[in-house]
Coordinates of C-alpha atoms in Angstrom, one line a residue:
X1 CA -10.5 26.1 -7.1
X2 CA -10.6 27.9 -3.6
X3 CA -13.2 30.5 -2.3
X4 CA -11.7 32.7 -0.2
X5 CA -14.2 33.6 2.7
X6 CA -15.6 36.7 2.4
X7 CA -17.8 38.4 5.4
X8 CA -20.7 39.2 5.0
X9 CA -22.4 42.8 3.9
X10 CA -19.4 43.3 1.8
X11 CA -19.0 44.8 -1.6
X12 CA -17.5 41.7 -2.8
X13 CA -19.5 39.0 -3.9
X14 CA -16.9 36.1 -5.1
X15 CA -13.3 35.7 -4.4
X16 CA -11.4 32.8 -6.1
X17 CA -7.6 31.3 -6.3
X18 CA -6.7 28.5 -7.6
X19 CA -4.8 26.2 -10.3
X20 CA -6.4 27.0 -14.0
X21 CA -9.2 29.1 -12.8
X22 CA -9.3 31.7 -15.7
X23 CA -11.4 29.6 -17.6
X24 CA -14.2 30.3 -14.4
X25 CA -14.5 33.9 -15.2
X26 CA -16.4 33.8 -18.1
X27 CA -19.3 32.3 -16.0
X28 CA -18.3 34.1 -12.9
X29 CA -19.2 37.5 -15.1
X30 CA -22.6 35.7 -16.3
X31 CA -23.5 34.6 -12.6
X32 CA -22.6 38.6 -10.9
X33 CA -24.6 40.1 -14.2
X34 CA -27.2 38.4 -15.1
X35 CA -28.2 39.3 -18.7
X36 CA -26.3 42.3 -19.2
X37 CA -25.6 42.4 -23.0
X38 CA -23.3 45.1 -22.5
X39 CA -19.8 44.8 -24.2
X40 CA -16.8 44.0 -21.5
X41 CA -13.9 45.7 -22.1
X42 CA -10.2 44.0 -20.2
X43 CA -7.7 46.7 -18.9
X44 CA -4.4 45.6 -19.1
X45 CA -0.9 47.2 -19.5
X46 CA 1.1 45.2 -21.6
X47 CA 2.7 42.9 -19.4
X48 CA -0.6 41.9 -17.8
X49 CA -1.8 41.2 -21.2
X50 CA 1.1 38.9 -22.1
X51 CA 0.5 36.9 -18.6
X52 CA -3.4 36.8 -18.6
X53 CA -5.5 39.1 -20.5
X54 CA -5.1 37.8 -23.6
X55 CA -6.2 34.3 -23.0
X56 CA -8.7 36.2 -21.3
X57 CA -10.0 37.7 -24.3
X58 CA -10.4 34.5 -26.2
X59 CA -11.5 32.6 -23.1
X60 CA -14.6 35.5 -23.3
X61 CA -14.8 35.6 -26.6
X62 CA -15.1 31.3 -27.4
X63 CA -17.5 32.0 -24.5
X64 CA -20.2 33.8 -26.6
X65 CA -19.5 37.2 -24.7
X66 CA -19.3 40.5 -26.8
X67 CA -16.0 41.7 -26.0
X68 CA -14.8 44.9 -27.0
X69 CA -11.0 45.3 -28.3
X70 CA -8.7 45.5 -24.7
X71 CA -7.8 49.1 -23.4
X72 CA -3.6 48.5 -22.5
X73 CA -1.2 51.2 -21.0
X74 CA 2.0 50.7 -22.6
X75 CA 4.6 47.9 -20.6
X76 CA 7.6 50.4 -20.0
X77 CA 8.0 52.9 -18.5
X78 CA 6.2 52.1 -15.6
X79 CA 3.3 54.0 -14.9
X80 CA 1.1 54.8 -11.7
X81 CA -1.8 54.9 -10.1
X82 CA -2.7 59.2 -11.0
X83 CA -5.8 61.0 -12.0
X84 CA -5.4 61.8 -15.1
X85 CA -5.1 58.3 -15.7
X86 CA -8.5 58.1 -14.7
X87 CA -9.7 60.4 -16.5
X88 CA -8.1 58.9 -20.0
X89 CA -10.0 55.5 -18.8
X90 CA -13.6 57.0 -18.8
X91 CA -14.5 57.3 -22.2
X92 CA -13.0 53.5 -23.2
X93 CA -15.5 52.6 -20.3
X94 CA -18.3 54.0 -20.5
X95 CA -21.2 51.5 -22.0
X96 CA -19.2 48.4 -20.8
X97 CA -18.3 46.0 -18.4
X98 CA -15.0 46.1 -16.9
X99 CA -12.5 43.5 -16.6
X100 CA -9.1 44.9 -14.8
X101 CA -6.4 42.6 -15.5
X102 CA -3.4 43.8 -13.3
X103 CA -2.1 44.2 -9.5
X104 CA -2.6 47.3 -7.9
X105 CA -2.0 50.5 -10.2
X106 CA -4.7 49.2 -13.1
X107 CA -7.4 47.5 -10.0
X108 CA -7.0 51.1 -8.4
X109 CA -7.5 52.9 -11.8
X110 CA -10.2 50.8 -13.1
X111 CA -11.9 50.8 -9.7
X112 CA -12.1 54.5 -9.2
X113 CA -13.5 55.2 -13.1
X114 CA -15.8 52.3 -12.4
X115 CA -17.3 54.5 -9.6
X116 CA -17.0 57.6 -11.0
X117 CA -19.3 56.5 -14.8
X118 CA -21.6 54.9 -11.9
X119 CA -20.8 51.2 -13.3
X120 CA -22.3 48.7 -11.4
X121 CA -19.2 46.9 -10.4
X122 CA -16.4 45.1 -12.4
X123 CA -14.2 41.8 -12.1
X124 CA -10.7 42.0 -11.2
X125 CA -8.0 39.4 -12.5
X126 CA -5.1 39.7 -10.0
X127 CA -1.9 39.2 -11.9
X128 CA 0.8 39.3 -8.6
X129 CA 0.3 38.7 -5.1
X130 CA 1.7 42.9 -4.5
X131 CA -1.1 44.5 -2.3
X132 CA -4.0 44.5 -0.2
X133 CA -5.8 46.7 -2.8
X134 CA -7.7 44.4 -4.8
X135 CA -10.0 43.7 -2.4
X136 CA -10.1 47.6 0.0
X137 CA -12.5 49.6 -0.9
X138 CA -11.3 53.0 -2.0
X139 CA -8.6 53.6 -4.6
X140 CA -5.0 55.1 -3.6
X141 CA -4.6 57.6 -6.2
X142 CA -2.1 60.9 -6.7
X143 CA -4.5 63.7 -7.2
X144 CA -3.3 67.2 -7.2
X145 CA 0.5 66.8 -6.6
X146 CA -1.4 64.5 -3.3
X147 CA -1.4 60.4 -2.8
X148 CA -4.6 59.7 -1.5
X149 CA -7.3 57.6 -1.0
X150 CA -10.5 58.3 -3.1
X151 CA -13.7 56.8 -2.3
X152 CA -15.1 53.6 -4.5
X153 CA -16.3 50.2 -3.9
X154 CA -14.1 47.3 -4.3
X155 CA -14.6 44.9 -7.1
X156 CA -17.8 42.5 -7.1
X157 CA -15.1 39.4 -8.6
X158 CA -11.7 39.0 -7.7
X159 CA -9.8 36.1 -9.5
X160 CA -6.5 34.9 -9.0
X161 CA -4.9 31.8 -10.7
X162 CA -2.0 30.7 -9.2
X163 CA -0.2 29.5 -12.4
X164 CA -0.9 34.0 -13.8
X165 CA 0.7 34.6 -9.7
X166 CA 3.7 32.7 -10.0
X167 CA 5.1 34.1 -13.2
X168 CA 4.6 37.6 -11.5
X169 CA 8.4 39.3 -11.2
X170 CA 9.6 38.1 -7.5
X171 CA 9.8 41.4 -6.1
X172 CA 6.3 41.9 -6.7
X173 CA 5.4 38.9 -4.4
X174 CA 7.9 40.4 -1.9
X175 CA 6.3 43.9 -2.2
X176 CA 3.2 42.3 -1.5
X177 CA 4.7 40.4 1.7
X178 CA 6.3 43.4 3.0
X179 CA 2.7 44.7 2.4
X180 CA 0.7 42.2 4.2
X181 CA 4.0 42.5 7.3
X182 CA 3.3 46.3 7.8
X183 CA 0.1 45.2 10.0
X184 CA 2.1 43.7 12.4
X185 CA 3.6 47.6 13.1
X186 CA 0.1 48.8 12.2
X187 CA -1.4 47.0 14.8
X188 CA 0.6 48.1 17.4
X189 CA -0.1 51.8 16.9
X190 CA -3.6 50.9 16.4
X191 CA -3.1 49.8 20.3
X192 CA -1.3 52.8 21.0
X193 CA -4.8 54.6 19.3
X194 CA -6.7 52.8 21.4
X195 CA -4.9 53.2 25.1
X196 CA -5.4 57.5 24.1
X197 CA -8.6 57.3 23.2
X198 CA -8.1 57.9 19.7
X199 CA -9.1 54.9 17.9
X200 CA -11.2 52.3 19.8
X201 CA -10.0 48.8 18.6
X202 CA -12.9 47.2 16.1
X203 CA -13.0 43.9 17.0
X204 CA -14.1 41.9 13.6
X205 CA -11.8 44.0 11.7
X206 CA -8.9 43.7 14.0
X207 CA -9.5 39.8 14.1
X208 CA -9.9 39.9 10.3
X209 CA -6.6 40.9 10.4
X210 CA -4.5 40.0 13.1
X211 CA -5.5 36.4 13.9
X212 CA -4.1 34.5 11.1
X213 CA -1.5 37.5 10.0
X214 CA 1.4 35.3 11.6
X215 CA 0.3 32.2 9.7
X216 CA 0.1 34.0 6.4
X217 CA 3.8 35.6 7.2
X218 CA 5.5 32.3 8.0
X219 CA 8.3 30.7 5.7
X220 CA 9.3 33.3 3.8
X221 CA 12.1 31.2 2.6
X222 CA 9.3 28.8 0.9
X223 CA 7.9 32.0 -0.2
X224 CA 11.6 32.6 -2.3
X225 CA 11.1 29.5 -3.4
X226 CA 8.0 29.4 -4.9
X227 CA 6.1 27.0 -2.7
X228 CA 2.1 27.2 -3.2
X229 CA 0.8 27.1 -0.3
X230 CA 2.8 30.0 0.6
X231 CA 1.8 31.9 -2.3
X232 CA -2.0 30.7 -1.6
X233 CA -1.5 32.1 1.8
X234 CA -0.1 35.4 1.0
X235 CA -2.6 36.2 -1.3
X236 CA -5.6 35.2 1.3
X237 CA -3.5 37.1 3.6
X238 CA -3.8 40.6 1.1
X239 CA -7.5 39.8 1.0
X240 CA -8.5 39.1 4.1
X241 CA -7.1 42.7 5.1
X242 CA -8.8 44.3 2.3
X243 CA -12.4 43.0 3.6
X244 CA -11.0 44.4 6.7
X245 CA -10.9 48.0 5.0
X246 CA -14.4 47.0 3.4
X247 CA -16.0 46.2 6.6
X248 CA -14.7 49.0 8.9
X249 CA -14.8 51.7 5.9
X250 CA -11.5 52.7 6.5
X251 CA -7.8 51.8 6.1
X252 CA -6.9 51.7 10.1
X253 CA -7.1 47.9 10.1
X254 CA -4.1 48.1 7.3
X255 CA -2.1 51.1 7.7
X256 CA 0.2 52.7 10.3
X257 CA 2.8 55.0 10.5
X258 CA 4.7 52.9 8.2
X259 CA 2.2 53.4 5.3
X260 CA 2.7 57.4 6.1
X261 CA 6.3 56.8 5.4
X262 CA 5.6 55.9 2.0
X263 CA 2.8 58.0 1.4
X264 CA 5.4 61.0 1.8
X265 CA 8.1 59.1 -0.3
X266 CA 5.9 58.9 -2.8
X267 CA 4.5 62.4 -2.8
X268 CA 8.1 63.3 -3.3
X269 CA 9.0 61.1 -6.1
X270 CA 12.1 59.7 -4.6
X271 CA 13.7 57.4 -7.1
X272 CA 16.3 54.7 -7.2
X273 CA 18.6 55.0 -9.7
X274 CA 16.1 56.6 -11.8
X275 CA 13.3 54.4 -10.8
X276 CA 10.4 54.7 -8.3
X277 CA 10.3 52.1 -5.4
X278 CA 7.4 49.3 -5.5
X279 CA 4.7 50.8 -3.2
X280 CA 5.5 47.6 -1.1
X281 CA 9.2 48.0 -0.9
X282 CA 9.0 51.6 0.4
X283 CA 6.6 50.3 2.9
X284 CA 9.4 47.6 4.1
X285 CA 11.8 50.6 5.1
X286 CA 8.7 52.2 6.8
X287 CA 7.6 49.3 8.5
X288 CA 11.3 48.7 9.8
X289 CA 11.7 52.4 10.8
X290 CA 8.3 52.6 12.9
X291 CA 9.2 48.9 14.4
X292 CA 12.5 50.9 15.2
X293 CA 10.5 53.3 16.6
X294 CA 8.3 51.8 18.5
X295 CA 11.3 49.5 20.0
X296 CA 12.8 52.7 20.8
X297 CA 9.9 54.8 23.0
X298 CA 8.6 51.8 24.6
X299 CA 11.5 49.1 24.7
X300 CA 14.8 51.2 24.8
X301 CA 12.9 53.7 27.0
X302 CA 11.9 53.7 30.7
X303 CA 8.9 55.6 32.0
X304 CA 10.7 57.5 34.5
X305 CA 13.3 58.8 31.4
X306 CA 10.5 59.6 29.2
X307 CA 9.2 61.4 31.9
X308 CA 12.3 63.3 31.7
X309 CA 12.4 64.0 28.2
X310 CA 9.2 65.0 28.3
X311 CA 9.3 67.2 30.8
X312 CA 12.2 68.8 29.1
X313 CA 9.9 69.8 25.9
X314 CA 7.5 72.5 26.0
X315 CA 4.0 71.5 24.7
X316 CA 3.8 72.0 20.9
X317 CA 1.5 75.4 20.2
X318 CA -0.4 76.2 17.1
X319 CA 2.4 78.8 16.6
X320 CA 5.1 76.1 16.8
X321 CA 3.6 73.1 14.9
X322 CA 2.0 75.8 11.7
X323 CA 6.6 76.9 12.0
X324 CA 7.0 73.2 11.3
X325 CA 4.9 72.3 8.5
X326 CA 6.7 75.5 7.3
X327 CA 9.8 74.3 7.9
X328 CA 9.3 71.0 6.6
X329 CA 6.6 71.2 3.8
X330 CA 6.4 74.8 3.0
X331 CA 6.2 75.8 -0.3
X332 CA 5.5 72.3 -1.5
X333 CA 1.9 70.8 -2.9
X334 CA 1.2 69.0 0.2
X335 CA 1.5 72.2 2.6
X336 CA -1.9 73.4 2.8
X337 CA -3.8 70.6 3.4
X338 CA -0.8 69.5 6.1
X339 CA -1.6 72.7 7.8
X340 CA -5.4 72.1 7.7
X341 CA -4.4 68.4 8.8
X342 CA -2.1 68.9 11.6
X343 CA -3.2 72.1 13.2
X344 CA -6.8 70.5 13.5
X345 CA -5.3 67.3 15.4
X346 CA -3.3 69.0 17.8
X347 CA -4.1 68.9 21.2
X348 CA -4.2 72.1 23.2
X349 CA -3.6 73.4 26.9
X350 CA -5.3 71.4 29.2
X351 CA -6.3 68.3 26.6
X352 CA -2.3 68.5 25.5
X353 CA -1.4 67.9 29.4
X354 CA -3.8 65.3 29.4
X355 CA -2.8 63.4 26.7
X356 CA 0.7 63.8 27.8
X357 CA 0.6 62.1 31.1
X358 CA -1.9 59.0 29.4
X359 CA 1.1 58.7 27.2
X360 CA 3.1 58.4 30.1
X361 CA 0.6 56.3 32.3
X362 CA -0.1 53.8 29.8
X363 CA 3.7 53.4 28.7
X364 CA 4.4 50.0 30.5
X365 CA 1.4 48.7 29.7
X366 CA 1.9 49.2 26.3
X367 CA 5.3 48.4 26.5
X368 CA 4.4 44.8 27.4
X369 CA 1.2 44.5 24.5
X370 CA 3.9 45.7 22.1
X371 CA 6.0 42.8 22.5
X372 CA 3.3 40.5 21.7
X373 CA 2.5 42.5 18.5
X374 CA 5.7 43.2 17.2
X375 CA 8.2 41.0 15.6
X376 CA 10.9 42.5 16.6
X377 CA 13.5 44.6 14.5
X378 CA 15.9 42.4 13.8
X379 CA 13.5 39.6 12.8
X380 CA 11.6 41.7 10.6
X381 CA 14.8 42.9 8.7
X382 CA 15.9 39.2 8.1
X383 CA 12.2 38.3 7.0
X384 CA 12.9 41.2 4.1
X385 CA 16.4 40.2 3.7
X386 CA 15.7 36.4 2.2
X387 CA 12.8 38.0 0.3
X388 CA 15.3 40.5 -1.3
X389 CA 12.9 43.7 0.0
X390 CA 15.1 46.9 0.9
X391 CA 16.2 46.9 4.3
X392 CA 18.4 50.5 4.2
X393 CA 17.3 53.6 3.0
X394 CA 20.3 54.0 0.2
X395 CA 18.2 51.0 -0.8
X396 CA 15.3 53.4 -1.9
X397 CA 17.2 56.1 -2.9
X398 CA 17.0 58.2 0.6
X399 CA 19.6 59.1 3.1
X400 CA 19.7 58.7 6.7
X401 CA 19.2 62.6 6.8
X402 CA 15.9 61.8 5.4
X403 CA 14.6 60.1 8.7
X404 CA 14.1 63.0 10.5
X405 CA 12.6 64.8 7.3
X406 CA 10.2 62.5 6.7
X407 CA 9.2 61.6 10.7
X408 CA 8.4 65.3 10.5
X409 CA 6.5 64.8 7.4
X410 CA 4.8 61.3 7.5
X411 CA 3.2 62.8 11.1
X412 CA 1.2 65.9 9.2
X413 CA -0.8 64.4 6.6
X414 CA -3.5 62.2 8.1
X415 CA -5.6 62.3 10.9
X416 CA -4.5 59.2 12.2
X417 CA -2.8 58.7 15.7
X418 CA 0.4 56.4 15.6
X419 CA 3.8 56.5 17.1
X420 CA 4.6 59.6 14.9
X421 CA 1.8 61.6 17.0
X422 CA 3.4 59.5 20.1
X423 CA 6.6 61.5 19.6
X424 CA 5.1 64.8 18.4
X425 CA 3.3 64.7 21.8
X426 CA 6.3 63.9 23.8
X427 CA 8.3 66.2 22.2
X428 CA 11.3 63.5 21.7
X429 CA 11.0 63.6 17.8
X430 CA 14.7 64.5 17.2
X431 CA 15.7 62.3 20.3
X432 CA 14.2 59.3 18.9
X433 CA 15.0 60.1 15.2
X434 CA 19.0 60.1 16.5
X435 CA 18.6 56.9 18.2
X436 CA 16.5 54.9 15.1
X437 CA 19.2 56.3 12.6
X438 CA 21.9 54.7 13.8
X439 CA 20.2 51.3 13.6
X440 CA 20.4 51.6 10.2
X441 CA 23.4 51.2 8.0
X442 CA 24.6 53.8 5.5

């Protein structure tokens, strides 16, 4: 059995992986709550139940615990993470201790009824190595017609036995490395932030992050092939960045531009042969695109031609961005609070000249921090590649026409500065958008 490290002031009070540690919950529940005689009840789907929750159950129940009969979704079709969901979960909780058994749809849902009946806490059996959600605080969640992230702590127990991890479906392992990937091009447009003023870098959660993410990313190959210490590493990896979230109260330290990709992909429903992408899988083609992106504004393009480019665009007006959102989310869920999102973001007259020539002053600078950060296009595409993660957008069910949709898009619905707001700034959006499509294949 392994403790994860977990920093201190945190929600979460215990994080263990190991060989055979299920049998450890049962006094892991007795050790967080201290004679609580209320009943616990698991939530499970049934696939989780098959894997873990049952012998869960028992394992509670030859334990002397009162255990409640489980709450499971159904195994097919595949659900998600969506309100009403949590609303169907708060009766079957109410009076009892929580137990999710699941990744990150049933720790999300569990998590946010948790908060909303004012339970304190709940223990969370991780059942595949998909996310960084089991240990972030805050619950993704589609709430009227819009993905977002609703406040809630993170659980007090996370357990994860690698035997329950490795019969998790491979492309749940690879969704969760393409997850844990997308802070290498999160990082870098947390530096872009930083150089305009927009984010200062935090130090503890960048190094939370960022110091061992290269170590945890290593061998995917030994990943494919099922190798333990891989595994053991992926899932510290996941962890480690949700204590980041935890720490800093906020998902900078994890998302980018890439995650805003998906977010929008998501919102929209777009399906693959009739089935939605893994959350992780849509944020492989993101994180590929903004790596693309990235490679193209401050790689692929000199100062002196940005400069150009730039001067060539007029600043972007209230008039012209609220024709935009129009243009590109009008008439959809998602327009109004895009409109309330964007047009309070923009930067006008002088502070848009401002931020304009910082983006140009800081560009080589950047240029060379960048290509410390980033692994670069073509490595990240082969890292996804062995892992079997899309690398194409037929691959999720999009078009290359979609690029430029969603750039448009992904750049309106959060108040968070990244290479999107790089190009809105600019005024290069379609420029760039031309030159990133063509890296990909049809």
């Amino acid at each position: 059995m392994s403790l994860i490290p977990i920093p201190q002031g945190l929600q979460t009070r215990c994080c263990v992986i190991g060989d055979n540690v299920l049998p450890e919950i049962p006094r892991l529940i007795k050790e967080t709550w201290p004679g609580d005689k209320r009943p616990i009840r698991i939530v499970a789907d049934g696939n989780t139940w098959r894997v873990a929750g049952e012998r869960l159950q028992a394992l509670l129940e030859a334990d002397g615990l009162e255990v409640d009969e489980p709450y499971l979704f159904p195994a097919e079709p595949p659900f998600h993470a969506e309100y009403p969901l949590v609303e169907r979960l708060r009766e079957p909780l109410t009076g009892h201790r929580p137990v999710a058994v699941g990744s990150g749809t049933i720790n999300d849902l569990v998590k946010r009824t948790t908060f909303e009946l004012e339970i304190d806490g709940y223990l969370c059996c991780a059942t595949a190595p998909s996310v960084d959600g089991y240990t972030s605080a805050g619950a993704a969640i589609t709430k009227d017609d819009f993905k977002q992230t609703l406040a809630c702590p993170a659980p007090l127990v996370i357990v994860a036995d690698n035997q329950v991890l490795s019969t998790a479906p491979f492309d749940m392992t690879a969704s969760g490395y393409a997850d844990l990937a997308a802070k290498i091009p999160a990082g870098g447009d947390w530096l872009i932030a930083a150089a305009l003023c927009q984010a200062p870098i935090e130090p503890i959660a960048w190094g939370m992050v960022q110091t061992n993410l290269r170590k945890w990313l290593e061998n995917p190959q030994l990943l494919k092939q099922g190798d333990g210490t891989c595994l053991a590493n992926l899932f510290n990896g996941l962890c480690q960045t949700g204590f980041a979230m935890q720490h800093m109260k906020d998902s900078r330290p994890a998302s980018g531009a890439e995650h805003l990709y998906s977010h929008c992909w998501e919102m929209r429903d777009i399906r693959k042969d009739g089935v939605q992408p893994s959350h992780g899988f849509k944020v492989a083609v993101g994180s590929l695109i903004t790596t693309a992106l990235l490679e193209e504004v401050y790689y692929n393009t000199s100062t002196d031609e940005l400069k150009r480019l730039a001067d060539a665009s007029p600043l972007l007006t209230e008039d012209a961005r609220a024709a935009q959102i129009t243009e590109f989310l009008g008439g959809t869920p998602f327009e109004d609070n895009a409109r309330k999102v964007s047009l309070a973001k923009l930067p006008k007259g002088a502070e848009a000249k401002k931020r304009r020539q910082l983006l140009l002053d800081t560009h080589d600078e950047l240029a060379a921090r960048l290509k410390e950060q980033l692994f670069p296009f073509e490595d990240m595409k082969e890292r996804f590649r062995l892992l079997g993660c899309p690398t194409s957008f037929a691959e999720i069910g999009l078009t290359p026409a979609d690029l430029r949709f969603t750039t448009y898009s992904a750049g309106m619905i959060r108040n968070r500065y990244t290479i999107l707001d790089v190009l809105t700034d600019l005024g290069i959006t379609d420029f760039i958008c031309e030159k990133v499509t063509r890296r990909f294949p049809n």
